[in-house]
Coordinates of C-alpha atoms in Angstrom, one line a residue:
M101 CA 210.9 126.5 23.3
M102 CA 213.3 123.7 24.0
K103 CA 214.3 121.2 21.5
T104 CA 214.7 117.7 23.0
R105 CA 217.7 115.7 22.1
Y106 CA 216.7 112.1 22.3
V107 CA 219.0 109.5 23.6
L108 CA 220.2 107.1 20.9
I109 CA 220.8 103.6 22.4
V110 CA 224.1 102.0 21.5
A111 CA 223.7 98.3 20.8
A112 CA 225.7 95.5 22.5
L113 CA 226.3 91.8 21.9
L114 CA 226.4 88.5 23.5
A115 CA 229.4 86.3 24.0
A116 CA 230.4 82.9 25.1
V117 CA 233.4 81.7 27.0
S118 CA 235.0 78.3 26.4
C119 CA 238.3 76.9 27.6
S120 CA 240.0 73.6 27.4
K121 CA 241.1 72.4 30.8
N122 CA 244.1 70.3 31.8
L123 CA 244.3 68.9 35.2
H124 CA 248.1 69.0 35.0
E125 CA 250.0 72.3 34.9
E126 CA 252.2 71.4 31.9
P127 CA 252.1 74.2 29.3
H128 CA 249.3 73.6 26.8
S129 CA 247.0 75.6 24.6
L130 CA 244.0 77.4 26.0
T131 CA 241.4 79.4 24.0
V132 CA 239.0 82.0 25.4
K133 CA 236.1 83.3 23.3
A134 CA 234.9 86.8 24.2
G135 CA 232.5 89.4 23.0
F136 CA 231.0 92.4 24.8
E137 CA 228.0 92.5 27.2
G138 CA 224.5 93.3 26.1
G139 CA 221.1 93.4 27.7
T140 CA 217.5 94.2 27.1
Q141 CA 218.3 97.9 27.0
L142 CA 221.2 97.4 24.6
D143 CA 222.9 100.4 26.1
S144 CA 226.5 99.3 26.7
K145 CA 229.5 100.2 24.6
T146 CA 233.0 98.8 24.6
Y147 CA 234.9 99.9 21.4
V148 CA 233.7 99.7 17.8
K149 CA 230.1 100.0 16.8
D150 CA 228.8 98.7 13.5
A151 CA 226.1 101.2 12.7
N152 CA 224.5 98.9 10.1
A153 CA 224.3 95.7 12.2
G154 CA 223.6 97.5 15.4
T155 CA 226.1 95.6 17.4
I156 CA 229.6 96.1 18.9
W157 CA 232.4 94.4 17.0
W158 CA 236.0 93.5 17.5
G159 CA 237.9 95.6 15.0
D160 CA 241.0 95.0 12.9
T161 CA 243.6 96.8 15.0
N162 CA 246.4 95.2 17.1
L163 CA 244.7 96.4 20.2
D164 CA 241.7 94.2 19.4
R165 CA 243.8 91.1 19.0
I166 CA 245.1 90.8 22.5
L167 CA 243.5 89.8 25.8
Y168 CA 245.2 89.3 29.2
V169 CA 244.1 86.3 31.2
F170 CA 245.0 85.5 34.9
D171 CA 245.2 82.1 36.4
E172 CA 244.2 81.0 39.9
S173 CA 247.5 82.1 41.2
D174 CA 247.1 85.6 39.7
N175 CA 249.7 85.0 37.0
K176 CA 249.1 86.9 33.8
Y177 CA 249.2 85.4 30.3
S178 CA 248.8 87.1 26.9
F179 CA 246.2 85.6 24.7
T180 CA 246.2 86.6 21.0
S181 CA 244.0 86.4 18.0
T182 CA 244.9 86.0 14.4
S183 CA 241.6 87.3 13.2
T184 CA 241.5 90.2 10.8
S185 CA 237.8 90.3 10.3
A186 CA 235.3 92.5 12.2
E187 CA 233.3 90.2 14.3
A188 CA 231.0 90.0 17.3
V189 CA 232.8 87.1 19.2
R190 CA 236.6 86.5 18.9
S191 CA 238.8 83.6 19.9
F192 CA 242.0 84.4 21.8
T193 CA 244.6 81.7 22.4
C194 CA 247.6 81.1 24.6
E195 CA 249.9 78.2 23.5
T196 CA 251.8 78.2 26.8
W197 CA 249.1 78.2 29.3
G198 CA 250.1 76.3 32.5
G199 CA 247.8 77.7 35.1
G200 CA 244.8 75.3 35.3
D201 CA 241.5 77.1 35.4
W202 CA 241.5 80.8 34.4
K203 CA 240.3 83.4 36.9
L204 CA 239.9 86.7 35.1
A205 CA 240.3 88.1 31.6
A206 CA 240.9 91.8 30.8
W207 CA 240.9 93.9 27.7
T208 CA 242.9 97.0 28.4
G209 CA 243.4 98.6 25.0
M210 CA 247.1 98.2 25.6
L211 CA 249.8 96.2 23.7
E212 CA 252.1 94.1 25.8
A213 CA 254.9 96.6 25.9
N214 CA 252.5 99.2 27.5
D215 CA 250.3 96.9 29.7
H216 CA 251.4 96.7 33.3
C217 CA 248.2 95.4 34.9
T218 CA 248.5 92.9 37.8
L219 CA 245.9 90.9 39.8
S220 CA 246.0 90.4 43.5
G221 CA 243.1 88.4 44.9
S222 CA 240.1 90.2 43.3
V223 CA 241.7 93.5 42.6
I224 CA 243.4 94.4 39.4
S225 CA 245.7 97.4 39.3
G226 CA 248.8 98.8 37.6
S227 CA 250.2 102.0 36.2
S228 CA 248.6 101.3 32.8
L229 CA 245.1 101.2 34.2
K230 CA 243.9 104.8 34.1
V231 CA 241.3 107.2 32.8
M232 CA 243.2 108.8 29.9
N233 CA 243.3 112.6 29.7
P234 CA 243.1 114.1 27.2
Q235 CA 241.1 111.7 25.2
K236 CA 240.8 111.6 21.4
V237 CA 238.5 109.9 19.0
N238 CA 240.0 107.0 17.0
N239 CA 237.0 105.9 15.1
S240 CA 233.8 107.4 13.9
R241 CA 231.0 107.0 16.5
S242 CA 233.6 105.7 19.0
F243 CA 236.2 106.9 21.5
D244 CA 239.8 106.8 22.5
N245 CA 240.9 103.1 22.1
R246 CA 243.4 103.5 24.9
A247 CA 240.8 104.7 27.3
N248 CA 238.5 101.7 27.8
I249 CA 238.9 98.6 30.0
A250 CA 236.6 95.6 30.1
I251 CA 236.7 92.6 32.6
M252 CA 235.4 89.1 32.3
K253 CA 235.1 86.3 34.9
P254 CA 234.3 82.7 33.9
G255 CA 230.8 83.1 35.2
D256 CA 230.1 86.3 33.4
G257 CA 230.2 84.9 29.9
V258 CA 231.0 88.4 28.5
L259 CA 233.4 91.2 28.8
K260 CA 232.0 93.9 31.1
S261 CA 233.0 97.5 30.6
V262 CA 234.5 99.1 33.7
F263 CA 233.6 102.6 32.7
G264 CA 230.6 104.6 31.7
Y265 CA 230.3 107.3 29.1
L266 CA 229.1 110.8 28.2
R267 CA 228.0 111.0 24.6
F268 CA 228.2 114.2 22.5
T269 CA 227.3 115.2 19.0
L270 CA 229.7 117.8 17.5
P271 CA 227.9 120.2 15.2
S272 CA 229.0 121.0 11.7
Y273 CA 230.8 124.2 10.9
A274 CA 229.0 126.5 8.4
I275 CA 231.0 125.6 5.3
P276 CA 229.0 125.8 2.0
N277 CA 228.2 122.3 0.7
E278 CA 230.0 120.6 3.6
T279 CA 228.3 119.1 6.7
R280 CA 231.1 116.9 8.1
I281 CA 233.6 119.4 9.6
S282 CA 233.2 120.0 13.3
A283 CA 232.5 123.5 14.6
I284 CA 234.1 122.5 18.0
K285 CA 237.7 121.7 18.7
S286 CA 237.4 120.3 22.2
V287 CA 235.1 119.9 25.2
V288 CA 236.1 119.7 28.9
F289 CA 233.9 118.0 31.5
S290 CA 234.5 119.3 35.0
A291 CA 232.9 118.5 38.4
D292 CA 233.8 118.5 42.1
E293 CA 234.9 114.8 42.0
N294 CA 238.0 113.3 40.4
M295 CA 237.3 111.6 37.1
V296 CA 240.8 111.2 35.7
G297 CA 243.8 109.3 37.1
N298 CA 245.2 105.8 37.8
I299 CA 242.6 103.3 38.9
S300 CA 242.2 100.0 40.6
I301 CA 239.3 97.6 39.8
D302 CA 237.6 95.5 42.4
C303 CA 236.2 92.4 40.7
S304 CA 234.8 90.7 43.8
G305 CA 231.2 91.6 43.1
T306 CA 228.8 91.0 40.2
D307 CA 230.1 94.1 38.4
P308 CA 233.7 95.6 38.4
V309 CA 234.1 98.7 40.4
A310 CA 236.7 101.3 39.4
T311 CA 238.4 103.6 42.0
I312 CA 240.8 106.4 41.2
V313 CA 243.9 105.8 43.4
S314 CA 246.4 108.4 42.2
N315 CA 247.1 111.3 39.9
G316 CA 243.5 112.4 40.2
S317 CA 241.9 115.3 38.3
N318 CA 238.4 116.7 38.2
E319 CA 238.7 117.8 34.6
L320 CA 238.6 115.6 31.5
T321 CA 239.3 116.9 28.0
L322 CA 238.0 115.3 24.8
N323 CA 239.3 116.5 21.4
A324 CA 237.6 116.3 18.1
R325 CA 239.0 113.7 15.6
W326 CA 241.3 115.0 12.9
K327 CA 240.9 113.4 9.5
D328 CA 243.4 113.6 6.6
A329 CA 240.8 112.6 4.0
G330 CA 237.2 112.5 3.1
P331 CA 237.0 115.5 3.7
T332 CA 240.1 116.9 5.5
G333 CA 239.4 118.5 8.8
Y334 CA 238.0 117.9 12.3
E335 CA 235.1 115.4 12.1
A336 CA 231.6 116.4 13.2
G337 CA 229.3 113.8 14.6
V338 CA 229.0 111.5 17.6
I339 CA 231.9 111.0 20.1
Y340 CA 232.2 109.4 23.5
M341 CA 234.0 110.5 26.7
V342 CA 235.1 107.6 28.9
L343 CA 235.0 108.1 32.7
P344 CA 234.4 106.2 36.0
P345 CA 230.8 105.5 37.0
G346 CA 229.5 107.7 39.9
T347 CA 227.7 110.8 40.8
Y348 CA 229.3 114.1 39.8
H349 CA 228.3 117.4 41.5
N350 CA 228.4 120.9 40.1
A351 CA 229.3 119.5 36.7
S352 CA 229.8 121.7 33.6
L353 CA 231.1 121.5 30.0
T354 CA 233.6 124.0 28.7
I355 CA 233.4 124.1 24.9
T356 CA 236.1 125.5 22.6
P357 CA 234.6 126.4 19.2
F358 CA 236.5 127.2 16.0
S359 CA 236.5 130.8 14.8
E360 CA 237.5 130.1 11.2
D361 CA 237.1 127.2 8.8
P362 CA 238.6 124.2 10.7
T363 CA 240.1 122.6 7.6
S364 CA 243.7 122.7 9.0
K365 CA 245.1 121.4 12.3
T366 CA 246.1 125.0 13.2
A367 CA 242.7 126.5 12.6
A368 CA 242.0 129.4 15.0
T369 CA 239.6 128.8 17.9
G370 CA 237.3 131.2 19.6
T371 CA 236.8 132.0 23.2
P372 CA 235.8 128.9 25.3
F373 CA 232.5 129.1 27.1
T374 CA 230.9 127.0 29.9
V375 CA 227.5 125.4 30.1
N376 CA 226.3 124.0 33.5
F377 CA 224.5 120.8 34.1
V378 CA 221.3 121.3 36.1
G379 CA 221.5 118.8 38.9
D380 CA 224.0 116.0 39.4
V381 CA 225.5 114.0 36.5
V382 CA 225.0 110.3 37.1
I383 CA 227.3 107.9 35.1
Q384 CA 226.4 104.3 35.1
R385 CA 228.7 101.4 34.3
A386 CA 228.6 100.3 30.7
K387 CA 225.9 102.9 29.8
Y388 CA 226.1 106.3 28.3
A389 CA 224.3 109.6 29.1
D390 CA 223.6 111.4 25.9
C391 CA 224.1 115.2 25.9
G392 CA 222.8 115.8 22.4
T393 CA 224.3 118.3 20.0
L394 CA 226.7 120.7 21.6
P395 CA 226.3 124.5 21.0
S396 CA 229.1 126.2 19.1
E397 CA 228.4 129.6 20.7
E398 CA 227.5 130.8 24.1
G399 CA 223.8 131.0 25.1
E400 CA 221.5 130.9 28.0
D401 CA 220.9 127.2 28.1
G402 CA 221.8 124.4 30.6
L403 CA 221.9 120.6 30.4
V404 CA 218.9 119.1 32.1
A405 CA 218.5 115.3 32.9
N406 CA 216.0 113.6 30.8
G407 CA 215.9 109.8 31.4
D408 CA 219.4 108.4 30.9
G409 CA 220.5 111.5 28.9
Y410 CA 220.3 115.3 28.9
V411 CA 218.5 117.9 26.9
W412 CA 219.3 121.6 26.4
E413 CA 216.9 123.9 28.1
A414 CA 216.6 127.5 29.1
L415 CA 217.2 127.7 32.9
A416 CA 214.2 130.1 33.4
C417 CA 210.8 128.6 33.5
T418 CA 207.3 129.1 35.1
V419 CA 205.9 126.9 37.8
F420 CA 202.1 126.6 37.7
L421 CA 200.1 125.6 40.8
T422 CA 196.8 123.9 40.1
G423 CA 194.4 122.7 42.7
D424 CA 191.8 123.7 45.3
S425 CA 191.5 126.2 48.1
T426 CA 194.2 124.5 50.3
C427 CA 196.6 126.0 47.7
A428 CA 194.7 128.8 46.1
P429 CA 195.1 132.6 46.6
S430 CA 192.7 133.7 49.5
E431 CA 193.3 137.5 49.8
S432 CA 189.5 138.2 50.1
L433 CA 189.1 135.4 52.7
R434 CA 191.6 136.4 55.3
P435 CA 192.7 135.1 57.7
K436 CA 192.6 132.0 55.5
W437 CA 195.7 131.3 53.4
G438 CA 196.6 128.8 50.7
W439 CA 200.1 127.3 50.9
G440 CA 200.7 128.4 47.3
E441 CA 200.7 132.0 48.4
K442 CA 203.8 131.3 50.4
F443 CA 205.6 129.1 47.9
G444 CA 207.3 131.6 45.7
Q445 CA 209.9 132.5 48.3
Y446 CA 211.4 129.0 47.9
L447 CA 212.0 129.2 44.2
C448 CA 215.3 130.1 42.6
D449 CA 215.9 133.4 40.7
G450 CA 214.5 133.3 37.2
I451 CA 211.7 131.0 38.1
T452 CA 208.2 132.6 37.8
L453 CA 205.3 131.3 40.0
Q454 CA 201.7 131.3 38.7
N455 CA 199.2 130.2 41.3
K456 CA 196.2 129.0 39.3
A457 CA 194.6 127.0 42.0
V458 CA 190.9 127.9 42.6
G459 CA 188.9 127.4 45.8
G460 CA 186.1 124.8 45.5
K461 CA 187.4 123.1 42.4
S462 CA 187.7 119.3 41.8
T463 CA 189.4 117.8 38.8
K464 CA 186.1 117.7 37.1
T465 CA 185.0 121.3 37.7
Y466 CA 188.6 122.7 37.1
I467 CA 188.2 121.3 33.6
S468 CA 184.5 122.2 33.0
G469 CA 185.1 125.7 34.4
G470 CA 187.8 126.4 31.8
Q471 CA 190.7 126.9 34.3
W472 CA 192.7 123.9 33.0
T473 CA 192.5 125.2 29.4
K474 CA 193.8 128.6 30.5
V475 CA 196.8 126.9 32.1
L476 CA 197.5 124.9 29.0
N477 CA 197.3 128.0 26.8
N478 CA 200.1 129.6 28.8
L479 CA 202.4 126.7 29.0
D480 CA 205.9 126.8 27.4
A481 CA 208.3 124.0 27.0
G482 CA 210.2 123.4 30.3
D483 CA 207.5 124.8 32.5
V484 CA 206.4 122.8 35.5
V485 CA 202.8 122.1 36.6
L486 CA 202.1 121.0 40.2
I487 CA 198.7 119.3 40.4
Q488 CA 197.0 118.8 43.7
F489 CA 193.3 117.9 43.8
G490 CA 191.2 115.6 45.9
H491 CA 189.3 117.4 48.6
N492 CA 186.4 118.4 46.4
D493 CA 186.5 115.3 44.3
E494 CA 185.5 113.4 47.4
N495 CA 182.1 115.1 47.7
Q496 CA 179.7 112.4 46.7
T497 CA 176.4 114.0 47.5
A498 CA 173.9 114.0 44.6
A499 CA 173.6 117.8 44.8
D500 CA 177.3 118.4 44.5
E501 CA 178.5 118.5 40.9
R502 CA 182.1 118.6 42.0
G503 CA 182.3 114.9 43.1
T504 CA 184.1 112.3 41.1
T505 CA 184.5 108.6 41.7
P506 CA 188.0 107.4 42.4
E507 CA 188.2 106.0 38.9
E508 CA 187.1 109.3 37.4
F509 CA 189.6 111.1 39.5
Y510 CA 192.4 108.8 38.3
T511 CA 191.3 109.4 34.6
N512 CA 191.3 113.1 35.0
L513 CA 194.8 113.1 36.6
C514 CA 196.1 111.0 33.7
G515 CA 194.6 113.5 31.3
F516 CA 196.3 116.3 33.1
I517 CA 199.6 114.5 32.8
A518 CA 199.2 113.9 29.1
D519 CA 198.1 117.5 28.4
V520 CA 201.1 118.9 30.2
R521 CA 203.5 116.6 28.4
D522 CA 202.0 117.5 25.0
H523 CA 203.3 121.0 25.7
D524 CA 206.8 119.7 26.5
A525 CA 206.2 120.8 30.1
V526 CA 206.7 118.8 33.3
P527 CA 203.7 117.5 35.3
V528 CA 204.1 116.8 39.1
I529 CA 201.3 115.0 41.1
L530 CA 200.8 116.1 44.7
T531 CA 198.6 114.1 47.1
S532 CA 196.1 116.2 49.1
L533 CA 196.9 118.1 52.2
C534 CA 196.0 116.1 55.3
R535 CA 192.9 117.3 57.2
R536 CA 193.4 118.1 60.9
S537 CA 191.4 115.2 62.1
F538 CA 192.4 113.2 65.3
T539 CA 190.9 110.1 66.8
N540 CA 192.1 109.4 70.3
G541 CA 195.1 111.6 69.7
V542 CA 196.0 109.9 66.4
V543 CA 195.8 111.7 63.0
D544 CA 193.3 110.2 60.6
H545 CA 194.0 109.4 56.9
T546 CA 190.8 110.8 55.4
H547 CA 191.4 110.7 51.6
G548 CA 190.9 107.0 51.1
D549 CA 191.0 105.8 47.5
Y550 CA 191.6 109.3 46.1
L551 CA 195.0 109.2 47.7
T552 CA 195.7 105.8 46.2
K553 CA 194.5 106.9 42.7
A554 CA 196.8 110.0 42.8
K555 CA 199.8 107.8 43.5
Q556 CA 198.7 105.3 40.8
A557 CA 198.4 108.0 38.2
A558 CA 201.9 109.3 38.9
S559 CA 203.3 105.8 38.9
D560 CA 201.6 104.6 35.8
H561 CA 202.9 107.6 33.8
G562 CA 206.4 107.8 35.3
V563 CA 206.0 111.3 36.8
V564 CA 207.3 112.7 40.1
M565 CA 204.8 112.3 43.0
L566 CA 205.1 114.5 46.1
D567 CA 203.3 112.7 48.9
I568 CA 202.1 115.8 50.7
E569 CA 199.4 113.9 52.5
Q570 CA 201.9 111.7 54.3
L571 CA 204.3 114.6 54.9
S572 CA 201.5 116.7 56.5
Y573 CA 200.3 113.6 58.4
D574 CA 203.7 113.4 59.9
W575 CA 203.8 117.1 60.5
L576 CA 200.4 117.0 62.4
T577 CA 201.5 113.9 64.4
A578 CA 204.7 115.7 65.5
L579 CA 202.7 118.9 66.5
G580 CA 199.9 117.0 68.3
E581 CA 196.3 117.8 68.6
E582 CA 196.6 121.0 70.5
D583 CA 199.7 122.6 68.9
S584 CA 198.3 122.0 65.4
I585 CA 195.3 124.2 66.1
P586 CA 197.0 127.5 65.2
R587 CA 197.9 126.1 61.8
Y588 CA 194.3 125.6 60.7
M589 CA 191.3 127.9 60.5
V590 CA 189.7 126.1 63.4
S591 CA 191.7 128.4 65.5
V592 CA 190.0 131.5 64.2
D593 CA 186.5 132.4 65.6
P594 CA 183.9 131.9 64.2
Y595 CA 185.3 129.2 62.0
T596 CA 185.4 125.5 62.8
D597 CA 187.5 124.6 59.9
N598 CA 190.1 121.7 60.0
T599 CA 190.8 121.7 56.3
H600 CA 192.1 125.2 55.5
L601 CA 195.2 126.9 56.7
T602 CA 196.1 130.0 58.6
E603 CA 199.2 132.1 57.5
T604 CA 201.4 130.1 59.9
G605 CA 200.1 126.8 58.5
A606 CA 200.4 128.0 54.9
E607 CA 204.0 129.0 55.6
E608 CA 205.0 125.6 57.0
V609 CA 203.2 123.6 54.3
A610 CA 204.8 125.7 51.5
Q611 CA 208.2 124.9 53.0
M612 CA 207.1 121.2 53.2
V613 CA 206.3 121.2 49.4
A614 CA 209.6 123.0 48.6
D615 CA 211.5 120.5 50.6
A616 CA 209.8 117.6 48.9
L617 CA 210.6 119.0 45.5
K618 CA 214.2 119.5 46.5
A619 CA 214.4 115.9 47.6
C620 CA 212.7 114.4 44.6
S621 CA 214.4 112.1 42.0
D622 CA 214.3 114.6 39.1
P623 CA 217.4 116.9 39.0
Y624 CA 215.5 119.5 36.9
L625 CA 212.8 119.8 39.5
R626 CA 215.4 119.9 42.3
S627 CA 217.1 122.8 40.5
L628 CA 214.0 125.0 40.8
V629 CA 214.2 125.2 44.6
L630 CA 216.6 127.2 46.7

């Protein structure tokens, strides 16, 4: 059973900008006050985190006492601070400012001798602007202080981080009575796209946009922090990898563990091993995606997206299909087929399919008949449950016990979602298959409020919804009234059935569901389908 690693949100802080203006361009003193951006999610990070106060602070290093400011003519000035106290907002002053209004401020993590950034119009560039590789950790719970860059315009009011972050927790080595020495020496993040190299930053929009322009590499190494005291060794705990925002495909982590007590810089390391991300890795500006605690030995797990972070999960799982006869096994009722009978061919190796749909069932009778309990009793963490009901819920005759009101239907679906999540499994809501019903050559939407309530249940609980009704409506529209006949049982004498599928129809609807799953927003669900 998986163990979820919850994302810990890094706090941020507000700042204000003030400057004294002089209409003349004689040298004069100008002061800029700056802190780091924050927001309702408090999920940005730009250097030193005060774990107790829950905010980001300017530290006491020389790198934290210099800010570069450009005037309207793109001339660069060095603004410095004399502060030696950790603080949220810091004042930086230039005594020889002669540029009128200021245009852009940049914190680059570089001292003057090493900073070569220049501004041209709205683009800042220079050989010192780069994604550092390898990166090291300078402070506990922080990252390489040469690696980060933050930009501020007068209207921003705060320094905005240019980069995003991956966050890792390095596990402790098994040393008796010691829990602060890392079991991992380094981690390498790899993907199809470049993430390392010299960058330029376009500041013309609301947020700065970083682009790698030279010396690109699709691998980034992060090394554990060596400490000479308290205790001596490589430090376990939280570290951050700084990289450009974007979507990274075929991403993986290569982890190098220690093979002996890592209490010296020359401690022996074991064989590196690789863990794959399931789906794309999306890095957002000023936010971090948490990868939880890294393993120190090779296993069968992968990193699966979970909100803004990732959790470790076994790549094998079971997909359960729950629903009515449009999906259910129909061996004894041939030539009728449920689309679920054709669905397994679209799943990846290692994924098991359990078709637990039952003909004639509504959400109410699937519960009262005990089928839902049987599904729950077989759920493991990471399993997926596709839930497609509606046809029989719509039966409103007094003699039909299956019928539910739209409100009852909604309540039952919400209960299904909660039950699946209680088992650390993944619920997916599917709208009902469209009936083959035409009026004057146009396909009818026949599911009314039940369609709306299925969508509402998915939306209210933040689960993936596959709109199979709309997809099958489009499918029927494209086929037309005559060519759609062979897909439904109406084509088979003596039936006059425009609800259930033939083998041809089941095959095409199964592919429709697989394609919808492959195109959904959840990378874990996308990874299940070929």
